[in-house]
Short mmCIF file of C-alpha atoms in Angstrom, two decimals:
data_model
loop_
_atom_site.label_atom_id
_atom_site.label_comp_id
_atom_site.label_asym_id
_atom_site.label_seq_id
_atom_site.Cartn_x
_atom_site.Cartn_y
_atom_site.Cartn_z
CA UNK A 14 118.95 70.06 100.35
CA UNK A 15 120.12 73.26 98.76
CA UNK A 16 117.63 76.12 98.78
CA UNK A 17 115.94 76.85 95.53
CA UNK A 18 116.18 80.70 95.22
CA UNK A 19 113.36 82.39 93.37
CA UNK A 20 113.12 86.02 92.05
CA UNK A 21 110.47 87.68 90.00
CA UNK A 22 109.84 89.14 86.62
CA UNK A 23 107.39 92.09 86.15
CA UNK A 24 105.88 93.06 82.81
CA UNK A 25 107.03 96.61 83.46
CA UNK A 26 108.97 98.61 86.02
CA UNK A 27 107.46 99.70 89.43
CA UNK A 28 105.85 103.16 89.30
CA UNK A 29 108.13 106.04 90.07
CA UNK A 30 110.28 108.49 88.46
CA UNK A 31 113.59 107.72 90.19
CA UNK A 32 115.34 104.59 91.65
CA UNK A 33 114.48 105.78 95.22
CA UNK A 34 110.88 106.23 94.32
CA UNK A 35 110.64 102.93 92.74
CA UNK A 36 112.39 101.27 95.77
CA UNK A 37 109.70 102.68 97.93
CA UNK A 38 106.66 101.97 95.82
CA UNK A 39 107.79 98.36 95.55
CA UNK A 40 106.18 98.06 99.08
CA UNK A 41 102.95 99.83 98.22
CA UNK A 42 99.91 98.14 96.91
CA UNK A 43 100.18 97.39 93.08
CA UNK A 44 97.95 99.62 90.95
CA UNK A 45 95.72 97.87 88.45
CA UNK A 46 97.54 99.62 85.55
CA UNK A 47 100.55 97.78 84.38
CA UNK A 48 102.30 98.32 81.00
CA UNK A 49 104.10 95.56 79.00
CA UNK A 50 107.80 96.59 78.53
CA UNK A 51 109.71 94.15 76.48
CA UNK A 52 113.16 95.55 77.46
CA UNK A 53 112.30 95.45 81.08
CA UNK A 54 111.10 91.81 80.97
CA UNK A 55 114.18 90.62 79.11
CA UNK A 56 116.64 92.61 81.29
CA UNK A 57 115.09 91.69 84.71
CA UNK A 58 114.97 88.02 83.60
CA UNK A 59 118.62 88.11 82.63
CA UNK A 60 119.47 89.72 85.90
CA UNK A 61 117.69 87.01 87.87
CA UNK A 62 119.69 84.40 86.04
CA UNK A 63 123.08 86.29 86.28
CA UNK A 64 122.64 86.88 89.90
CA UNK A 65 122.41 83.11 90.70
CA UNK A 66 118.71 82.75 91.16
CA UNK A 67 117.08 79.49 90.06
CA UNK A 68 113.76 80.58 89.05
CA UNK A 69 111.33 83.54 88.88
CA UNK A 70 107.59 84.14 89.38
CA UNK A 71 105.34 86.08 86.90
CA UNK A 72 102.44 87.26 88.73
CA UNK A 73 98.80 87.64 87.53
CA UNK A 74 95.85 89.98 87.95
CA UNK A 75 92.64 90.76 85.92
CA UNK A 76 94.02 93.88 84.48
CA UNK A 77 97.76 93.05 84.04
CA UNK A 78 99.64 91.73 80.90
CA UNK A 79 98.99 88.14 80.12
CA UNK A 80 101.38 86.14 82.31
CA UNK A 81 101.95 83.44 79.82
CA UNK A 82 103.18 85.90 77.23
CA UNK A 83 105.42 87.68 79.69
CA UNK A 84 106.88 84.41 80.81
CA UNK A 85 107.57 83.45 77.10
CA UNK A 86 109.53 86.82 76.65
CA UNK A 87 111.60 86.16 79.88
CA UNK A 88 112.36 82.58 78.90
CA UNK A 89 113.41 83.62 75.39
CA UNK A 90 115.90 86.11 77.05
CA UNK A 91 117.56 83.38 79.30
CA UNK A 92 119.05 79.98 79.06
CA UNK A 93 118.79 78.54 82.61
CA UNK A 94 116.25 80.49 84.59
CA UNK A 95 112.97 78.53 85.26
CA UNK A 96 109.70 80.56 85.30
CA UNK A 97 106.67 79.89 87.29
CA UNK A 98 103.66 81.38 85.65
CA UNK A 99 100.78 82.50 87.88
CA UNK A 100 97.60 80.95 86.53
CA UNK A 101 94.09 81.63 87.77
CA UNK A 102 91.56 78.81 87.48
CA UNK A 103 88.37 79.89 85.93
CA UNK A 104 89.66 82.16 83.22
CA UNK A 105 90.47 79.52 80.61
CA UNK A 106 89.52 75.97 79.98
CA UNK A 107 91.85 73.48 81.57
CA UNK A 108 92.76 71.86 78.36
CA UNK A 109 93.76 75.18 76.71
CA UNK A 110 95.90 76.04 79.91
CA UNK A 111 97.50 72.72 79.75
CA UNK A 112 98.48 73.19 76.15
CA UNK A 113 99.93 76.58 77.03
CA UNK A 114 102.09 75.14 79.78
CA UNK A 115 103.15 72.25 77.62
CA UNK A 116 104.03 74.54 74.62
CA UNK A 117 105.89 76.91 76.77
CA UNK A 118 107.83 74.15 78.54
CA UNK A 119 108.82 72.63 75.25
CA UNK A 120 109.94 75.94 73.73
CA UNK A 121 112.02 76.67 76.79
CA UNK A 122 113.70 73.30 77.16
CA UNK A 123 111.79 72.21 80.31
CA UNK A 124 111.89 75.58 82.28
CA UNK A 125 108.26 76.40 82.67
CA UNK A 126 105.77 75.57 85.58
CA UNK A 127 102.34 76.82 86.49
CA UNK A 128 101.47 78.41 89.78
CA UNK A 129 97.81 77.72 90.19
CA UNK A 130 95.67 80.13 92.26
CA UNK A 131 91.91 79.83 92.90
CA UNK A 132 91.54 83.55 93.16
CA UNK A 133 93.09 85.85 96.09
CA UNK A 134 90.23 88.38 95.70
CA UNK A 135 86.55 87.86 94.95
CA UNK A 136 86.40 91.34 93.35
CA UNK A 137 89.24 90.71 91.09
CA UNK A 138 88.09 87.27 89.81
CA UNK A 139 84.70 88.85 89.19
CA UNK A 140 86.40 91.26 86.83
CA UNK A 141 87.30 88.34 84.60
CA UNK A 142 83.71 87.12 84.81
CA UNK A 143 84.12 84.62 87.46
CA UNK A 144 81.35 85.25 90.08
CA UNK A 145 81.17 81.85 91.80
CA UNK A 146 81.43 81.88 95.59
CA UNK A 147 84.67 80.69 97.06
CA UNK A 148 83.32 77.24 98.02
CA UNK A 149 82.21 76.59 94.49
CA UNK A 150 85.45 77.87 93.17
CA UNK A 151 87.41 75.23 95.15
CA UNK A 152 85.02 72.51 93.94
CA UNK A 153 85.61 73.69 90.34
CA UNK A 154 89.37 73.74 91.08
CA UNK A 155 89.35 70.00 91.85
CA UNK A 156 87.71 69.31 88.43
CA UNK A 157 89.96 71.59 86.79
CA UNK A 158 93.26 70.15 88.12
CA UNK A 159 91.98 66.63 87.38
CA UNK A 160 91.38 67.65 83.84
CA UNK A 161 94.67 69.73 83.58
CA UNK A 162 96.81 66.89 84.74
CA UNK A 163 95.12 64.43 82.42
CA UNK A 164 95.71 66.77 79.43
CA UNK A 165 99.24 67.03 80.36
CA UNK A 166 99.93 63.28 80.69
CA UNK A 167 97.51 61.21 78.64
CA UNK A 168 98.44 60.12 75.03
CA UNK A 169 94.97 58.92 74.12
CA UNK A 170 91.68 60.64 73.90
CA UNK A 171 89.74 61.02 77.20
CA UNK A 172 86.40 62.34 78.26
CA UNK A 173 85.26 63.99 81.38
CA UNK A 174 81.80 64.93 82.89
CA UNK A 175 81.55 66.93 86.04
CA UNK A 176 79.77 69.73 87.70
CA UNK A 177 81.73 72.40 85.89
CA UNK A 178 83.52 70.83 82.83
CA UNK A 179 82.42 68.38 80.17
CA UNK A 180 84.78 67.20 77.62
CA UNK A 181 84.46 64.71 74.75
CA UNK A 182 87.53 63.12 73.13
CA UNK A 183 90.08 65.59 74.60
CA UNK A 184 93.82 65.15 73.85
CA UNK A 185 96.85 67.36 73.76
CA UNK A 186 99.25 66.74 70.89
CA UNK A 187 102.24 67.57 73.13
CA UNK A 188 103.38 67.08 76.72
CA UNK A 189 105.84 68.86 78.85
CA UNK A 190 109.31 67.36 79.49
CA UNK A 191 109.07 64.91 82.28
CA UNK A 192 110.45 66.15 85.62
CA UNK A 193 109.59 66.56 89.18
CA UNK A 194 107.95 69.82 89.52
CA UNK A 195 105.36 71.24 87.06
CA UNK A 196 102.61 72.70 89.33
CA UNK A 197 102.60 74.75 92.42
CA UNK A 198 99.53 75.78 94.43
CA UNK A 199 98.89 78.78 96.63
CA UNK A 200 95.54 78.30 98.27
CA UNK A 201 95.75 78.87 102.01
CA UNK A 202 92.41 77.30 102.99
CA UNK A 203 92.05 73.74 104.04
CA UNK A 204 90.46 73.00 100.72
CA UNK A 205 93.51 74.55 98.99
CA UNK A 206 95.90 72.45 101.08
CA UNK A 207 94.06 69.25 100.07
CA UNK A 208 94.07 70.20 96.42
CA UNK A 209 97.90 70.85 96.68
CA UNK A 210 98.42 67.54 98.36
CA UNK A 211 96.61 65.67 95.56
CA UNK A 212 97.78 67.65 92.49
CA UNK A 213 100.80 69.96 93.11
CA UNK A 214 104.59 69.40 93.63
CA UNK A 215 105.01 72.68 95.41
CA UNK A 216 103.04 74.51 98.04
CA UNK A 217 103.21 78.27 98.79
CA UNK A 218 102.72 79.43 102.30
CA UNK A 219 102.42 82.99 103.43
CA UNK A 220 104.87 84.88 105.61
CA UNK A 221 104.40 84.08 109.33
CA UNK A 222 106.43 83.77 112.38
CA UNK A 223 109.06 80.93 112.66
CA UNK A 224 106.98 78.69 115.03
CA UNK A 225 103.89 79.17 113.02
CA UNK A 226 105.97 78.32 109.86
CA UNK A 227 107.17 75.01 111.36
CA UNK A 228 103.60 74.15 112.30
CA UNK A 229 102.35 74.98 108.84
CA UNK A 230 105.07 73.09 107.17
CA UNK A 231 104.32 69.94 109.22
CA UNK A 232 100.59 70.20 108.45
CA UNK A 233 101.41 70.57 104.63
CA UNK A 234 103.70 67.43 104.68
CA UNK A 235 101.12 65.57 106.66
CA UNK A 236 98.45 66.32 104.09
CA UNK A 237 100.71 65.25 101.24
CA UNK A 238 101.77 62.01 103.07
CA UNK A 239 98.00 61.08 103.34
CA UNK A 240 97.92 61.18 99.53
CA UNK A 241 101.11 59.10 99.30
CA UNK A 242 102.97 62.10 97.99
CA UNK A 243 105.50 64.82 98.91
CA UNK A 244 105.36 68.68 98.57
CA UNK A 245 108.17 71.17 98.53
CA UNK A 246 107.47 74.34 100.39
CA UNK A 247 107.84 77.82 99.02
CA UNK A 248 107.72 81.02 101.07
CA UNK A 249 108.12 84.66 99.84
CA UNK A 250 110.58 86.87 101.77
CA UNK A 251 110.26 90.69 101.36
CA UNK A 252 113.85 92.30 101.75
CA UNK A 253 115.29 95.52 102.65
CA UNK A 254 119.11 95.20 102.21
CA UNK A 255 122.02 97.60 103.11
CA UNK A 256 125.72 97.15 103.73
CA UNK A 257 125.07 96.94 107.60
CA UNK A 258 122.06 96.59 109.88
CA UNK A 259 121.91 100.16 110.93
CA UNK A 260 121.88 101.39 107.33
CA UNK A 261 119.19 98.85 106.52
CA UNK A 262 116.91 99.90 109.30
CA UNK A 263 117.33 103.60 108.19
CA UNK A 264 116.61 102.54 104.66
CA UNK A 265 113.45 100.79 105.70
CA UNK A 266 112.29 103.86 107.52
CA UNK A 267 112.95 106.08 104.51
CA UNK A 268 111.23 103.67 102.23
CA UNK A 269 108.18 103.61 104.53
CA UNK A 270 107.95 107.41 104.45
CA UNK A 271 108.62 107.68 100.79
CA UNK A 272 106.02 104.97 99.91
CA UNK A 273 103.28 106.61 102.06
CA UNK A 274 104.04 110.08 100.66
CA UNK A 275 104.04 108.84 97.03
CA UNK A 276 100.86 106.66 97.24
CA UNK A 277 98.71 108.95 99.26
CA UNK A 278 99.25 111.96 97.22
CA UNK A 279 96.84 113.55 94.66
CA UNK A 280 96.52 110.35 92.61
CA UNK A 281 96.00 107.92 95.52
CA UNK A 282 92.97 106.37 93.81
CA UNK A 283 95.29 104.22 91.63
CA UNK A 284 96.57 102.56 94.75
CA UNK A 285 93.25 102.34 96.65
CA UNK A 286 92.02 100.09 93.70
CA UNK A 287 94.88 97.64 94.16
CA UNK A 288 93.99 93.86 94.30
CA UNK A 289 95.97 93.49 97.48
CA UNK A 290 93.48 95.92 99.22
CA UNK A 291 90.54 94.16 97.67
CA UNK A 292 91.77 91.01 99.37
CA UNK A 293 92.50 92.70 102.69
CA UNK A 294 88.88 94.15 102.82
CA UNK A 295 87.38 90.80 102.09
CA UNK A 296 89.45 89.22 104.83
CA UNK A 297 88.82 92.01 107.32
CA UNK A 298 92.41 93.12 107.54
CA UNK A 299 91.95 96.59 106.13
CA UNK A 300 91.26 99.76 108.11
CA UNK A 301 87.72 101.08 107.60
CA UNK A 302 87.10 102.88 104.41
CA UNK A 303 89.30 103.12 101.28
CA UNK A 304 91.89 105.94 101.35
CA UNK A 305 95.28 107.05 102.58
CA UNK A 306 94.90 105.36 106.03
CA UNK A 307 94.35 101.96 104.27
CA UNK A 308 97.32 102.43 101.90
CA UNK A 309 99.58 103.50 104.88
CA UNK A 310 98.44 100.47 106.88
CA UNK A 311 99.32 98.09 104.03
CA UNK A 312 102.84 99.65 103.45
CA UNK A 313 103.62 99.48 107.32
CA UNK A 314 102.46 95.91 107.37
CA UNK A 315 104.60 94.97 104.32
CA UNK A 316 107.65 96.40 105.81
CA UNK A 317 107.06 94.99 109.25
CA UNK A 318 107.04 91.48 107.68
CA UNK A 319 110.21 92.16 105.56
CA UNK A 320 113.70 90.92 106.56
CA UNK A 321 115.71 94.06 107.10
CA UNK A 322 119.55 93.98 107.49
CA UNK A 323 122.79 93.24 105.90
CA UNK A 324 123.23 90.25 103.57
CA UNK A 325 124.75 88.31 106.49
CA UNK A 326 121.95 89.14 108.83
CA UNK A 327 119.32 88.31 106.34
CA UNK A 328 120.98 85.09 105.25
CA UNK A 329 121.05 84.07 108.87
CA UNK A 330 117.23 84.60 109.09
CA UNK A 331 116.67 82.71 105.86
CA UNK A 332 118.72 79.84 107.16
CA UNK A 333 116.24 79.56 110.00
CA UNK A 334 113.51 79.06 107.29
CA UNK A 335 115.56 76.40 105.77
CA UNK A 336 115.75 74.47 109.11
CA UNK A 337 111.94 75.04 109.44
CA UNK A 338 111.47 72.98 106.30
CA UNK A 339 111.24 75.72 103.58
CA UNK A 340 112.62 74.51 100.32
CA UNK A 341 112.06 77.50 98.01
CA UNK A 342 112.63 81.10 99.17
CA UNK A 343 111.36 83.95 96.92
CA UNK A 344 113.68 86.93 97.41
CA UNK A 345 111.35 89.81 96.94
CA UNK A 346 113.64 92.87 96.98
CA UNK A 347 113.75 96.17 95.03
CA UNK A 348 116.57 95.98 92.39
CA UNK A 349 116.77 99.51 91.06
CA UNK A 350 120.40 100.47 91.66
CA UNK A 351 123.90 98.87 91.27
CA UNK A 352 123.99 98.72 95.08
CA UNK A 353 120.69 96.86 95.30
CA UNK A 354 121.85 94.32 92.75
CA UNK A 355 125.21 93.96 94.50
CA UNK A 356 123.55 93.33 97.85
CA UNK A 357 121.24 90.71 96.33
CA UNK A 358 124.18 88.88 94.74
CA UNK A 359 125.99 88.97 98.07
CA UNK A 360 123.07 87.39 99.76
CA UNK A 361 122.69 84.71 97.16
CA UNK A 362 126.39 83.82 97.54
CA UNK A 363 125.95 83.49 101.23
CA UNK A 364 123.03 81.24 100.85
CA UNK A 365 124.83 79.12 98.31
CA UNK A 366 128.02 78.76 100.21
CA UNK A 367 126.43 78.16 103.60
CA UNK A 368 128.52 80.80 105.22
CA UNK A 369 125.60 82.33 106.92
CA UNK A 370 125.40 80.32 110.13
CA UNK A 371 125.78 82.93 112.88
CA UNK A 372 122.52 81.74 114.52
CA UNK A 373 122.00 85.22 115.94
CA UNK A 374 118.30 84.42 116.43
CA UNK A 375 115.03 85.00 114.76
#
C-alpha cells in the first residue's frame, strides 16, 4: 500500500528572526506562547497540498490557539489536503466535540479527522482544569470515546450513564461523511493501545529503532485483531535534509548549535516552560533542574532521532519503515527557505515513485 504522507500546520511561524533561526528553533521545545497568524496557516496548508502531502496535523496544548479553528482555516485554504485535529479528552464534552468534528468534516467535504490524546503532560492538562490522575483519565477516555462514537453515528436519541458522563436524549443533527478513517489515537500506555484497538482507525507510535518499531507494530495489530478490527500505523519522522549527506550532517550540527544558543540565552524561561519538558520531567527523561542543560538535552535528543541526509538517503530509511508496517509517515521538517521546500518535494517524489530502494541500511 502506498504511504500516506503527512505534514503539519502551525497556527503561527516558529520563533526566530531569520529563516536560519527558525530552522534551528524547530528542534527546540515549543514555548507556551503561540500567536494565530491567518496568512501563515493558509500558506503552510497550501504548501503541504502543493508539495504532494496527503494530510497535515494541527497540534494542541493548553495555551495555544484552538486547533479546531486553526484546522478550519487550513481546510478553507485547500481543496484536497486532509487535516487531523489534535483533540484532548477532558477539555470539552464528547457530544460537543463530535459535533465539531462532524461540522468540520461536512464543511470540508470529508477531509477532517480527530487525533485523540488523553494528555501528554499532567501539568499541561491541569492548566485546562483536568486534575484527574492518569489512571482515571484513561477510564474517562473509554466513556468519552464510547459517547463520541455514538454521537457521530446514531440517528436516534440515546442516553448514557457512566462514572464520568451522564447524558439524556443526546443526538447530533449531522454526521461526518462515511469513510474509513475518522479517529486516530496516540496513547502509548497499554490502556491507550486497548482504547485505540476498540475505537480508532489509526494508531500513532513514537520514534524508536527499527527492530522496536517492528515489535510495536506487531503488538498494535494483535490488539486490534483481538477486537476484530484493523489499525493503520502512523509514525512521525524528524528530518534534516540537504542536497547530499555530508551537507546534511553539517546542517544538523549547525542547527544544534544555533538552537542551543538561541533557546538558552537571556529569555530561556520561555523554553523551560515548554510542554515537552513538562512531559520529560514527569517521565524521568529530563536532566535535573529546569534550565539551559535541560533545553540542550532536549535539542540533542530531538536531532539524534531525526533522519539526516539527502532526499535519497532519507527516502531509503523511510522505506524501511514501510517494510516494518508503518502506513502513515509524518514528515516533520523545517520549511523556511526555497531549498527546504525543494528538498521536501524531492523526498515526496522519491517516496511516491518508489525510486528509493538502495537498501543501504538503517
